[in-house]
PDB file of N, CA and C in Angstrom:
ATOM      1  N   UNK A 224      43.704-114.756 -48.214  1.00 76.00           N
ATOM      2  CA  UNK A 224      42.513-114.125 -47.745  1.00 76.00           C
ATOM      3  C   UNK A 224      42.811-113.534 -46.364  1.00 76.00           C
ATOM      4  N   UNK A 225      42.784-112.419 -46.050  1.00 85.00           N
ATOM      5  CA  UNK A 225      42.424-111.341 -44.545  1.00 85.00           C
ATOM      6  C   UNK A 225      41.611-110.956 -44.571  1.00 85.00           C
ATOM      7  N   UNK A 226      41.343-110.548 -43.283  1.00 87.00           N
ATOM      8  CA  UNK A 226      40.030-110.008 -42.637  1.00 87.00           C
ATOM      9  C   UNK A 226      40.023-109.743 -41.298  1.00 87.00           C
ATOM     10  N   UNK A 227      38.963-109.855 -40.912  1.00 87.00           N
ATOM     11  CA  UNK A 227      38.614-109.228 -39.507  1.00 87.00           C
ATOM     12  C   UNK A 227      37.439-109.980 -39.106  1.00 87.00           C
ATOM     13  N   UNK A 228      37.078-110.304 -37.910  1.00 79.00           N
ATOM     14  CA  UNK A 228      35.744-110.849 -37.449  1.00 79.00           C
ATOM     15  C   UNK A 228      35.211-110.354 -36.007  1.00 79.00           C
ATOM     16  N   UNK A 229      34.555-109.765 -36.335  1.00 83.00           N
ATOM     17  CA  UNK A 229      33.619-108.908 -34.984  1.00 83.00           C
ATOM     18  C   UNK A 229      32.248-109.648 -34.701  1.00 83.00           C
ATOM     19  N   UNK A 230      32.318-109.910 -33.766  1.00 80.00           N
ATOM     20  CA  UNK A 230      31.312-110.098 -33.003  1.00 80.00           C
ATOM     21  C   UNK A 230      30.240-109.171 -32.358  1.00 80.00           C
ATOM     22  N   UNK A 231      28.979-109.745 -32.696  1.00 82.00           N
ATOM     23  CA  UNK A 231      28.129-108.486 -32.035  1.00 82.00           C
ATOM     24  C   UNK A 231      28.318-108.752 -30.700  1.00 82.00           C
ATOM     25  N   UNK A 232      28.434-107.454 -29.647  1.00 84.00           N
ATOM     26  CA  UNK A 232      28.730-107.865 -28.417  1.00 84.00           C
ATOM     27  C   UNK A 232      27.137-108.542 -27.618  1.00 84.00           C
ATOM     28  N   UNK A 233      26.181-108.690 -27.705  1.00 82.00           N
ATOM     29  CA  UNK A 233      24.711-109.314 -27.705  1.00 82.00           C
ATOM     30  C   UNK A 233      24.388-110.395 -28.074  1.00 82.00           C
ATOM     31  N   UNK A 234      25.746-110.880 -29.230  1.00 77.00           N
ATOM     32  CA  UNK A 234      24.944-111.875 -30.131  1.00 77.00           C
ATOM     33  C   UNK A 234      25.442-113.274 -29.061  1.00 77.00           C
ATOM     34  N   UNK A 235      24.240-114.195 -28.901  1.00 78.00           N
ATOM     35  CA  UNK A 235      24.010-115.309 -27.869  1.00 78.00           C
ATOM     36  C   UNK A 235      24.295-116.621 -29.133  1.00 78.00           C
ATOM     37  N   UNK A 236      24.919-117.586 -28.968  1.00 77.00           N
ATOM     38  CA  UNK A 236      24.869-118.938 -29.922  1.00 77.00           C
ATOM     39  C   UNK A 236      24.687-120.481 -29.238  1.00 77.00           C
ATOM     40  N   UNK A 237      23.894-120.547 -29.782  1.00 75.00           N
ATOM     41  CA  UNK A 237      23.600-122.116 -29.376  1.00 75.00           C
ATOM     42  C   UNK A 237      24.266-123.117 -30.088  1.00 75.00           C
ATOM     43  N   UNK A 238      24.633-124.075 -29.589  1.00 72.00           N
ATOM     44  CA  UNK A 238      24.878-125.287 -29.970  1.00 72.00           C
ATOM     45  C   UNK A 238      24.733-126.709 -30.084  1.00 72.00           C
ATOM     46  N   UNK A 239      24.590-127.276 -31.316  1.00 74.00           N
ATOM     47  CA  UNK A 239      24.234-128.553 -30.821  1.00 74.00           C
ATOM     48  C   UNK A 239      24.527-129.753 -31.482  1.00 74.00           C
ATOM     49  N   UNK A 240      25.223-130.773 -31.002  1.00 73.00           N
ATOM     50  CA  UNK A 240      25.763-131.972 -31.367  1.00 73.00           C
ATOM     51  C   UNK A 240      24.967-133.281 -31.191  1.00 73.00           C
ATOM     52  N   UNK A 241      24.951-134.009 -31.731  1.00 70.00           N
ATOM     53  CA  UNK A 241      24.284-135.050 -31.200  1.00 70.00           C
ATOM     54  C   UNK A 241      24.572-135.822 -30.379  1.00 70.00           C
ATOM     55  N   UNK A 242      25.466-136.016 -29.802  1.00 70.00           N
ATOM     56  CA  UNK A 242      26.420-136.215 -28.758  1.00 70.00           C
ATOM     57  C   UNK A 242      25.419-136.147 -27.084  1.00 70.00           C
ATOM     58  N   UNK A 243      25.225-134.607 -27.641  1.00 78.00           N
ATOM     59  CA  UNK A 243      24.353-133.616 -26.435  1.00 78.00           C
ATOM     60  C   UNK A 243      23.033-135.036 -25.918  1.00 78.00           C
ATOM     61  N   UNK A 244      22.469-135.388 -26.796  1.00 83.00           N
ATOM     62  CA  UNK A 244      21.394-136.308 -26.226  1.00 83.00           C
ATOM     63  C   UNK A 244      21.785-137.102 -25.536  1.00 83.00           C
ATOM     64  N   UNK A 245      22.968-138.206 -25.567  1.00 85.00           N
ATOM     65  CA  UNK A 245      23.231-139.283 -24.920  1.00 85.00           C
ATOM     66  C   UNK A 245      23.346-138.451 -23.530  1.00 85.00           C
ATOM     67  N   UNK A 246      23.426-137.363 -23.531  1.00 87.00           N
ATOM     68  CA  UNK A 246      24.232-136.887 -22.128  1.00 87.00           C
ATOM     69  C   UNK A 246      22.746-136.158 -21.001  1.00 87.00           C
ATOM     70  N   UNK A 247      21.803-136.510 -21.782  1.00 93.00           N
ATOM     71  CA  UNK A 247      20.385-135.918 -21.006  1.00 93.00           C
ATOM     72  C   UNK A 247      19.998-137.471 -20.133  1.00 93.00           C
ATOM     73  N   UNK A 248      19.949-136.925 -18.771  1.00 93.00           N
ATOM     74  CA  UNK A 248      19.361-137.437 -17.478  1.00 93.00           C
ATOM     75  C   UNK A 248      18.452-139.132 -18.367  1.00 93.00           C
ATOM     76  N   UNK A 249      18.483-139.557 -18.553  1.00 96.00           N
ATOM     77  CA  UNK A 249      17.392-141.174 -18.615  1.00 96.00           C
ATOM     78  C   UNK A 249      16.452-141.041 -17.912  1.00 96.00           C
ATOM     79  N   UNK A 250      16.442-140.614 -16.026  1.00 97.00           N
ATOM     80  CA  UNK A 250      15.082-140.990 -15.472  1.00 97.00           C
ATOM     81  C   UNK A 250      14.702-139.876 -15.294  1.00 97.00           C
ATOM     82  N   UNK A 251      15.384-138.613 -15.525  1.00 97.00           N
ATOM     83  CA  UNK A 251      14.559-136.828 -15.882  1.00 97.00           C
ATOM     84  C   UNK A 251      13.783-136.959 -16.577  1.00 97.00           C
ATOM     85  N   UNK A 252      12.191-136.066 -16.367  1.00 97.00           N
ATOM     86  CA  UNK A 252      11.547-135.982 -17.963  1.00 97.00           C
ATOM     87  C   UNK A 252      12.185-134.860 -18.323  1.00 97.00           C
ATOM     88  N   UNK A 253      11.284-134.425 -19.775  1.00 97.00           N
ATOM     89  CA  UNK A 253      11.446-132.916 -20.286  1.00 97.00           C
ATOM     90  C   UNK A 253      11.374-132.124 -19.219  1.00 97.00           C
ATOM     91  N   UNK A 254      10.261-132.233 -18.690  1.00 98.00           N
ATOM     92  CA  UNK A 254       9.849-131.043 -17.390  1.00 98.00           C
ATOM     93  C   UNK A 254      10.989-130.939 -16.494  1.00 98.00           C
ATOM     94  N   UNK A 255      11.697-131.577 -16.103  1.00 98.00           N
ATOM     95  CA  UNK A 255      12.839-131.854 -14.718  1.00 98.00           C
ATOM     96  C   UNK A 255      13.765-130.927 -15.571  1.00 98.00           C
ATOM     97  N   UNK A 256      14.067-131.659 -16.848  1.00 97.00           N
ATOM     98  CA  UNK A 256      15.882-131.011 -17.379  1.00 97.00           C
ATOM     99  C   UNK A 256      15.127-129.446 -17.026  1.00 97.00           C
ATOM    100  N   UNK A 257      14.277-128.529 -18.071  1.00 97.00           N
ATOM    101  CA  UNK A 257      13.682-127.638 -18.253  1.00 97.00           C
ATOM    102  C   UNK A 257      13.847-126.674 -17.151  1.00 97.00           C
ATOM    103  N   UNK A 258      13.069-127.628 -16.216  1.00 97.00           N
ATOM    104  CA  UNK A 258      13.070-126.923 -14.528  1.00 97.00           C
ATOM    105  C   UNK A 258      14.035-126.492 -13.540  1.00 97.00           C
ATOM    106  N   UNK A 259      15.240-127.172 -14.116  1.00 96.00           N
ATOM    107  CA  UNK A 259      16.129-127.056 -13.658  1.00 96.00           C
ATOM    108  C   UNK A 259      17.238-125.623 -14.421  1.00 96.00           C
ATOM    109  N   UNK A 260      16.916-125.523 -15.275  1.00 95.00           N
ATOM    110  CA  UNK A 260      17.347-124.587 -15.903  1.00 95.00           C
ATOM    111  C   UNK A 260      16.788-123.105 -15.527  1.00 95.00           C
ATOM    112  N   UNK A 261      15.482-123.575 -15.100  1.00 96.00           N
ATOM    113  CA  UNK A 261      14.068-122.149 -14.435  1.00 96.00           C
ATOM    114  C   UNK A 261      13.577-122.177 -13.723  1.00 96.00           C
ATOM    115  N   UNK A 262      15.128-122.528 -12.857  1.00 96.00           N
ATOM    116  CA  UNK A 262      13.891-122.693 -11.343  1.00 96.00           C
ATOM    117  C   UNK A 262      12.825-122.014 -10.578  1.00 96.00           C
ATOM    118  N   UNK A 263      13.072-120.274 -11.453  1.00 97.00           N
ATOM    119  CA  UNK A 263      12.516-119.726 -10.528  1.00 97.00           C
ATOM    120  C   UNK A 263      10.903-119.716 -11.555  1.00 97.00           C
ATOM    121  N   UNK A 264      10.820-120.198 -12.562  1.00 96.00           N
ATOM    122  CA  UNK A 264       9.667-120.715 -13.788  1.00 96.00           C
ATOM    123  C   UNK A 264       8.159-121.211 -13.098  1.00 96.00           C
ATOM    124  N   UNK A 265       7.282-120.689 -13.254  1.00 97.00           N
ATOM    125  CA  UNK A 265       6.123-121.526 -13.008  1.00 97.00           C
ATOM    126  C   UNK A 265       5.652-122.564 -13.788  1.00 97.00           C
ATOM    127  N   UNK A 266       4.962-123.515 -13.028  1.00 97.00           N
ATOM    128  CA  UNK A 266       4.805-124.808 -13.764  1.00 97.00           C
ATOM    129  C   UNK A 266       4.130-124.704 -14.797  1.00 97.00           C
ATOM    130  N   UNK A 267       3.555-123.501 -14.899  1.00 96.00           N
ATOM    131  CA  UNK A 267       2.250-123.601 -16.393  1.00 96.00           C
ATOM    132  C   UNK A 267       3.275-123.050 -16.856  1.00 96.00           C
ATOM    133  N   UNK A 268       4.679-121.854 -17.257  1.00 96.00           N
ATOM    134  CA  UNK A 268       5.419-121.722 -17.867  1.00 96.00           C
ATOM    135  C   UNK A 268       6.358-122.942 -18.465  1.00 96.00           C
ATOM    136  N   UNK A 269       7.036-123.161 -17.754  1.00 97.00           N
ATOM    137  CA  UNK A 269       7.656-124.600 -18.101  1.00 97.00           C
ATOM    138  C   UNK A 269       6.939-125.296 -18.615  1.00 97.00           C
ATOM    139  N   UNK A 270       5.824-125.707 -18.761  1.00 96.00           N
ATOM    140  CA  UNK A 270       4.863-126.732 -19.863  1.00 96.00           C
ATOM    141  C   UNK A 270       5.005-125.953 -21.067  1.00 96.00           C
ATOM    142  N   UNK A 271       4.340-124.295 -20.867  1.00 96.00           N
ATOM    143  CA  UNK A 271       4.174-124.405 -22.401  1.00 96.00           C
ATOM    144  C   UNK A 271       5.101-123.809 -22.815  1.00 96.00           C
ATOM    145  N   UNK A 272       6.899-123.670 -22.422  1.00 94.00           N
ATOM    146  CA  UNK A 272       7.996-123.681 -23.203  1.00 94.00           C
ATOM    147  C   UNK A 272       8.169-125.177 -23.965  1.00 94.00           C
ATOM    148  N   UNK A 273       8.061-126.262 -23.143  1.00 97.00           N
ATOM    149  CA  UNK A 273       8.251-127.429 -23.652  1.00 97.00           C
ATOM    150  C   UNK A 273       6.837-127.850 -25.092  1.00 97.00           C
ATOM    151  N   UNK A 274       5.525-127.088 -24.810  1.00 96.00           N
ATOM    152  CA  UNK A 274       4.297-127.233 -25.952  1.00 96.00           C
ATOM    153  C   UNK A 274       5.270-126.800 -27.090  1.00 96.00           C
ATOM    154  N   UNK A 275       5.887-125.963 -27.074  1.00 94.00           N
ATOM    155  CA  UNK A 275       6.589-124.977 -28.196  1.00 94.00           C
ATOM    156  C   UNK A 275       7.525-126.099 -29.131  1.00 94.00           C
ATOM    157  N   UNK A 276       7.960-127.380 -27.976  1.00 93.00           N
ATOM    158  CA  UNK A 276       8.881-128.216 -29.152  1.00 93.00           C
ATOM    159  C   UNK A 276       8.301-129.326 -29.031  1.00 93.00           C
ATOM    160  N   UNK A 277       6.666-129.177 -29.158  1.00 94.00           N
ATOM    161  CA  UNK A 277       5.955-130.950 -29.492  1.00 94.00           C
ATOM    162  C   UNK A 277       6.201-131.483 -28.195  1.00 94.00           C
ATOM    163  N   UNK A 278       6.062-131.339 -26.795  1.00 96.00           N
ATOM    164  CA  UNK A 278       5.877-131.984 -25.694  1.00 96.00           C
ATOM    165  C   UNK A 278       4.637-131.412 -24.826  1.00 96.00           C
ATOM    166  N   UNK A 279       3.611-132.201 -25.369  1.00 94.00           N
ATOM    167  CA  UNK A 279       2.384-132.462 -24.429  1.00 94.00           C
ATOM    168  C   UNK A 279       2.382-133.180 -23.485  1.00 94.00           C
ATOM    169  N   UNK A 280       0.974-133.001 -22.988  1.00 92.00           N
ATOM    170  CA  UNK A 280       0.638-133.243 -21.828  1.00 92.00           C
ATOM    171  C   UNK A 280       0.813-135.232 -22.164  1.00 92.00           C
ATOM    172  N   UNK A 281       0.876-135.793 -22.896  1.00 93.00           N
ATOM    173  CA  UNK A 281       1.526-136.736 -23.176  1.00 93.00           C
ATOM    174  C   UNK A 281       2.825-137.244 -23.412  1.00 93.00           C
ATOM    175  N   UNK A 282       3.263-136.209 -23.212  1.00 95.00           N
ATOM    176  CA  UNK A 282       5.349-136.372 -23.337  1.00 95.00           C
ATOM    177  C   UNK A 282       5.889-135.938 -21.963  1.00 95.00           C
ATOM    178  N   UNK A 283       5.476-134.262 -21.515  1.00 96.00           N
ATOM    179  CA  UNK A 283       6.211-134.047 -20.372  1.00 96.00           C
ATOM    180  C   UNK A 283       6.707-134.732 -19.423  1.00 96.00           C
ATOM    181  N   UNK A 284       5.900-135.591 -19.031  1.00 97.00           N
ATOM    182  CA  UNK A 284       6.494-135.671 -17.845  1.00 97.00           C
ATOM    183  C   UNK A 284       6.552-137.572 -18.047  1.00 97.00           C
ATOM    184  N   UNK A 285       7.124-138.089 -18.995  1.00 97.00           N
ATOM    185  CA  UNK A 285       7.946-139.329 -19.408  1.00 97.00           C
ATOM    186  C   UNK A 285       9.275-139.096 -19.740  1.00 97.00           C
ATOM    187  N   UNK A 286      10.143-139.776 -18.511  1.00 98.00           N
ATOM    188  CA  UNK A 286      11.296-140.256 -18.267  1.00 98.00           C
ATOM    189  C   UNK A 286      12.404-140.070 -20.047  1.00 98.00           C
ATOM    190  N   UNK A 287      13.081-139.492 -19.767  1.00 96.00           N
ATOM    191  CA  UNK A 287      13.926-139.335 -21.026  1.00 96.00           C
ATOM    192  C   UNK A 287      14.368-140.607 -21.976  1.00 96.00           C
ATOM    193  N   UNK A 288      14.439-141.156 -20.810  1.00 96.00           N
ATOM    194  CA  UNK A 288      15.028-142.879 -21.319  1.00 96.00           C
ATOM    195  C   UNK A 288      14.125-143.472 -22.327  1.00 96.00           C
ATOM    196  N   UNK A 289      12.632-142.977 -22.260  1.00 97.00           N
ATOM    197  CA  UNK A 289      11.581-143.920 -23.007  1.00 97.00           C
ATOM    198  C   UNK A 289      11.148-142.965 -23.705  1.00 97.00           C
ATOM    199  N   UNK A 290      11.783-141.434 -24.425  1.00 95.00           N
ATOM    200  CA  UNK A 290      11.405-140.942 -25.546  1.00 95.00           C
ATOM    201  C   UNK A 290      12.262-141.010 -27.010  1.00 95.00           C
ATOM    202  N   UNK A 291      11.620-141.321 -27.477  1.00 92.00           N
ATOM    203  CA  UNK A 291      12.535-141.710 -29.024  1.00 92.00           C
ATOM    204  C   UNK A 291      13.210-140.244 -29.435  1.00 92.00           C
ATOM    205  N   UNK A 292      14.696-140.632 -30.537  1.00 89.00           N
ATOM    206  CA  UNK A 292      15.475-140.099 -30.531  1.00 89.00           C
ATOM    207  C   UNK A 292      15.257-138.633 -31.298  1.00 89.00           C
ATOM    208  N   UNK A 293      14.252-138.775 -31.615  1.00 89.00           N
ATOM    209  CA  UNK A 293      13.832-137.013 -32.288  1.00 89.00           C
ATOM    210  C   UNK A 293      13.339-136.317 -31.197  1.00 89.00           C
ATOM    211  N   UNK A 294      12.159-137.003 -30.204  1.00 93.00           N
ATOM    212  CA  UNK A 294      11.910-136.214 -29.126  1.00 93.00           C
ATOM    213  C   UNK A 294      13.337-136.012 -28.282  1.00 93.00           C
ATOM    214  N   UNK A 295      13.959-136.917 -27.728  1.00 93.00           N
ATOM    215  CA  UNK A 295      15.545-136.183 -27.290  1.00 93.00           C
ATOM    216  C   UNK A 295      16.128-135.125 -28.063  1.00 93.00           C
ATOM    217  N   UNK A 296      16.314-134.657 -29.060  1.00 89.00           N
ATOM    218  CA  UNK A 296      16.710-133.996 -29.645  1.00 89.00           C
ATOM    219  C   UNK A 296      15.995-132.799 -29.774  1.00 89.00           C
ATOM    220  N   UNK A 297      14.331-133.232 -29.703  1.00 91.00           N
ATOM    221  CA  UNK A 297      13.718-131.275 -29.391  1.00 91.00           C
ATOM    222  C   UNK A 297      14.010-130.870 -28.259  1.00 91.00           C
ATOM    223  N   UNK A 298      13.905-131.621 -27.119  1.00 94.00           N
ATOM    224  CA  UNK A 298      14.504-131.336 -25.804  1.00 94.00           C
ATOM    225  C   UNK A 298      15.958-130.885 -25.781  1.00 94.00           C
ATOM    226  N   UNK A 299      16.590-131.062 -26.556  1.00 91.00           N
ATOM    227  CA  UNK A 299      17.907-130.813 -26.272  1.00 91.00           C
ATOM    228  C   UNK A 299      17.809-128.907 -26.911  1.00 91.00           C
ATOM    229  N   UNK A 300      17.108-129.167 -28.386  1.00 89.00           N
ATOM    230  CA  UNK A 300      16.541-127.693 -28.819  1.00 89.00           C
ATOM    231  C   UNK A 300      15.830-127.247 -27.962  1.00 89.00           C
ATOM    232  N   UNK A 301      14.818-127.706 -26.709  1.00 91.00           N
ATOM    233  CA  UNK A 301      14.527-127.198 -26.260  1.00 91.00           C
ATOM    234  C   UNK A 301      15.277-126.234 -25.005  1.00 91.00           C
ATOM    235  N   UNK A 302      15.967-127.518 -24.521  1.00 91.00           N
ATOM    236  CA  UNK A 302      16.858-126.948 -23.570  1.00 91.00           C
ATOM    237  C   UNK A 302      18.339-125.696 -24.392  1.00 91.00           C
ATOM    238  N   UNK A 303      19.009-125.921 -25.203  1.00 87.00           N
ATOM    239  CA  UNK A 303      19.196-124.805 -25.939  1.00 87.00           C
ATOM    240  C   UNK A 303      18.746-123.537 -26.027  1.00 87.00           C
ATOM    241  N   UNK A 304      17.657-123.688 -26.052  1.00 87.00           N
ATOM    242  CA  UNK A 304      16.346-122.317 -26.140  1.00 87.00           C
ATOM    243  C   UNK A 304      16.884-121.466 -25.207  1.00 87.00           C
ATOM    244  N   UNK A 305      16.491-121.941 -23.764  1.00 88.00           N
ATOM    245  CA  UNK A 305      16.693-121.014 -22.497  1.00 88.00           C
ATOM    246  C   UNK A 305      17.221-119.864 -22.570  1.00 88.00           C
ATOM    247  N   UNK A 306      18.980-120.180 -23.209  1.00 82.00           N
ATOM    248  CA  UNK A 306      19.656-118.879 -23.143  1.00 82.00           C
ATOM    249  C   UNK A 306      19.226-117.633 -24.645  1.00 82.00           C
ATOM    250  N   UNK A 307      18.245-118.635 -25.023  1.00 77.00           N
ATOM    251  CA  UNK A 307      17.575-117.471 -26.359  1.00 77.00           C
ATOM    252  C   UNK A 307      18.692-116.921 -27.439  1.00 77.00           C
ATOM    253  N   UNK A 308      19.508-118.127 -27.606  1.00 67.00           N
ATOM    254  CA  UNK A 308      20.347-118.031 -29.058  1.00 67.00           C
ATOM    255  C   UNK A 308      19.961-117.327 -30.207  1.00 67.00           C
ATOM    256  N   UNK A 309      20.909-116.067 -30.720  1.00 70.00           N
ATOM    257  CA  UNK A 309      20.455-115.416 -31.704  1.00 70.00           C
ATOM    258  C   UNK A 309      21.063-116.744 -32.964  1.00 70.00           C
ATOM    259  N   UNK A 310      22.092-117.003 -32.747  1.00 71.00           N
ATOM    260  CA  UNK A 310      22.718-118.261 -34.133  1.00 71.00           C
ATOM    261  C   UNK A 310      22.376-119.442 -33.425  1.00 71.00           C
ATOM    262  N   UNK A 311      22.009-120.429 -34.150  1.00 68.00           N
ATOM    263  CA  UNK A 311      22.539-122.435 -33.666  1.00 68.00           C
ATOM    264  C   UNK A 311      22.971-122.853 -34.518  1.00 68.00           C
ATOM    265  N   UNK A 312      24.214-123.301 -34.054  1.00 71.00           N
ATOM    266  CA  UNK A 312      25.668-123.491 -34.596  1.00 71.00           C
ATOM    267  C   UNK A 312      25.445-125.189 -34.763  1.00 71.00           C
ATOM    268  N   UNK A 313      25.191-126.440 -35.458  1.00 71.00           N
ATOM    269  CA  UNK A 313      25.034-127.562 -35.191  1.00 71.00           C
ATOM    270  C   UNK A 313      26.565-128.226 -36.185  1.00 71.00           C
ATOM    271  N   UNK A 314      26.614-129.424 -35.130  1.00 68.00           N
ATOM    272  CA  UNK A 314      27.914-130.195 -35.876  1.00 68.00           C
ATOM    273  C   UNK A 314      27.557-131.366 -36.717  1.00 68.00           C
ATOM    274  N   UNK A 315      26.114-131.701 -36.398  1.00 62.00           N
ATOM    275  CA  UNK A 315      25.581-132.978 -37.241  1.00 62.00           C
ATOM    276  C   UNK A 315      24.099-132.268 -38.039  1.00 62.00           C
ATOM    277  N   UNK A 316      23.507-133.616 -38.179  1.00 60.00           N
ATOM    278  CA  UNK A 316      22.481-133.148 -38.993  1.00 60.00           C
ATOM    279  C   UNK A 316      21.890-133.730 -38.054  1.00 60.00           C
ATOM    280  N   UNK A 317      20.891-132.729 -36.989  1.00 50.00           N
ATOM    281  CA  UNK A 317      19.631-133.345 -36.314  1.00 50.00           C
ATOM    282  C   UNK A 317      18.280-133.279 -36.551  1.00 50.00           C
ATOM    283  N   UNK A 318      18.036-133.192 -38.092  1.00 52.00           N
ATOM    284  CA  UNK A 318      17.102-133.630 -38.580  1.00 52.00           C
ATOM    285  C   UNK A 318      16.544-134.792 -38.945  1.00 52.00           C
ATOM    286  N   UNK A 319      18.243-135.821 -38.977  1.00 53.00           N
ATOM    287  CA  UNK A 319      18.006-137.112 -39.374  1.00 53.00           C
ATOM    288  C   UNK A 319      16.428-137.604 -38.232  1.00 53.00           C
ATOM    289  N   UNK A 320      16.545-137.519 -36.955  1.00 53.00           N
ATOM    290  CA  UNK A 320      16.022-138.234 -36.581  1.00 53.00           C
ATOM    291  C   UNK A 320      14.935-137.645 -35.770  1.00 53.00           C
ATOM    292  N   UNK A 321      14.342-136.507 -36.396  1.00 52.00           N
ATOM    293  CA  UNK A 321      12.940-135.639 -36.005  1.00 52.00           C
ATOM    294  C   UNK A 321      12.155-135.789 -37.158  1.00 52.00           C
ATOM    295  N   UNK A 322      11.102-136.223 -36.390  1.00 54.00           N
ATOM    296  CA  UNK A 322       9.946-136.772 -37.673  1.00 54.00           C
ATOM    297  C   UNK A 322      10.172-135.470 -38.784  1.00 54.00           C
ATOM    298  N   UNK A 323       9.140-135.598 -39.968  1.00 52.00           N
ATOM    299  CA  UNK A 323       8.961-134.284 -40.610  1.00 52.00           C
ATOM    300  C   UNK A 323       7.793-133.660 -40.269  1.00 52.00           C
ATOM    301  N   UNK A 324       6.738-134.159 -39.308  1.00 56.00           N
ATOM    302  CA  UNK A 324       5.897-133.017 -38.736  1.00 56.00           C
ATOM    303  C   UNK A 324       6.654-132.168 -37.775  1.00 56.00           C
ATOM    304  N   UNK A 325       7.412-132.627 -36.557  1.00 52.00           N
ATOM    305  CA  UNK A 325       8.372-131.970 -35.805  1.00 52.00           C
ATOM    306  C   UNK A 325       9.446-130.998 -36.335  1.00 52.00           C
ATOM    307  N   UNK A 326       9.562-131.285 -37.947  1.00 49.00           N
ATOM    308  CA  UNK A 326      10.148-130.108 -38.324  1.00 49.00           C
ATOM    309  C   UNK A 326      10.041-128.458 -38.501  1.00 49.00           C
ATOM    310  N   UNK A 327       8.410-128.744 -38.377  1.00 48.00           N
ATOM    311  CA  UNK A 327       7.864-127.397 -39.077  1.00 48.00           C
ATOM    312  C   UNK A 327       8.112-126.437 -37.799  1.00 48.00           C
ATOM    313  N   UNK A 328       8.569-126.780 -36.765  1.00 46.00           N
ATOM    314  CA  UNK A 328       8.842-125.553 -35.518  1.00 46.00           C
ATOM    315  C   UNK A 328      10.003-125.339 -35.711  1.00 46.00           C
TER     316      UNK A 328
END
């Protein structure tokens, strides 16, 4: 088999391992990782990027350490997001551990 592989010069890819969670801040919330990524972001922006992956006004702003492992993992999709990936390239299955209402985004 030959070929050729071109890249669109635009095209942005995300990635994500599960790996990626163990490696998010413990006493950061969502809002901190997020913020840090946008700093120059207003705070009502940064909330409702994070509304977009199931983090309310009841999630934001709790410590990473004490959100269960599907919410780490939208955060990690969330944080992914930022650079606005046209592909996400994943090495595991991180569905295992996002409820199936959290799936439908």
């Amino acid at each position: 088999m030959s070929g050729e592989v071109r890249r669109a010069p635009k095209l942005a890819c995300g990635y994500f391992a599960q790996h990626q969670i163990e490696e998010l801040d413990a006493a950061a919330t969502a809002y901190d990782h997020i913020a840090r990524l946008l700093p120059d972001a207003r705070p009502e922006a940064l909330r409702a990027r994070l509304a977009r992956f199931g983090f309310g006004v009841d999630k934001v702003f709790v410590p990473v350490g004490k959100l269960s492992g599907g919410e780490k993992a939208r955060l990690t999709f969330a944080i992914i997001s930022v650079n606005t990936p046209s592909l996400l390239i994943s090495t595991s299955r991180p569905t295992i551990s996002i409820s199936k209402p959290a799936r439908r985004w």
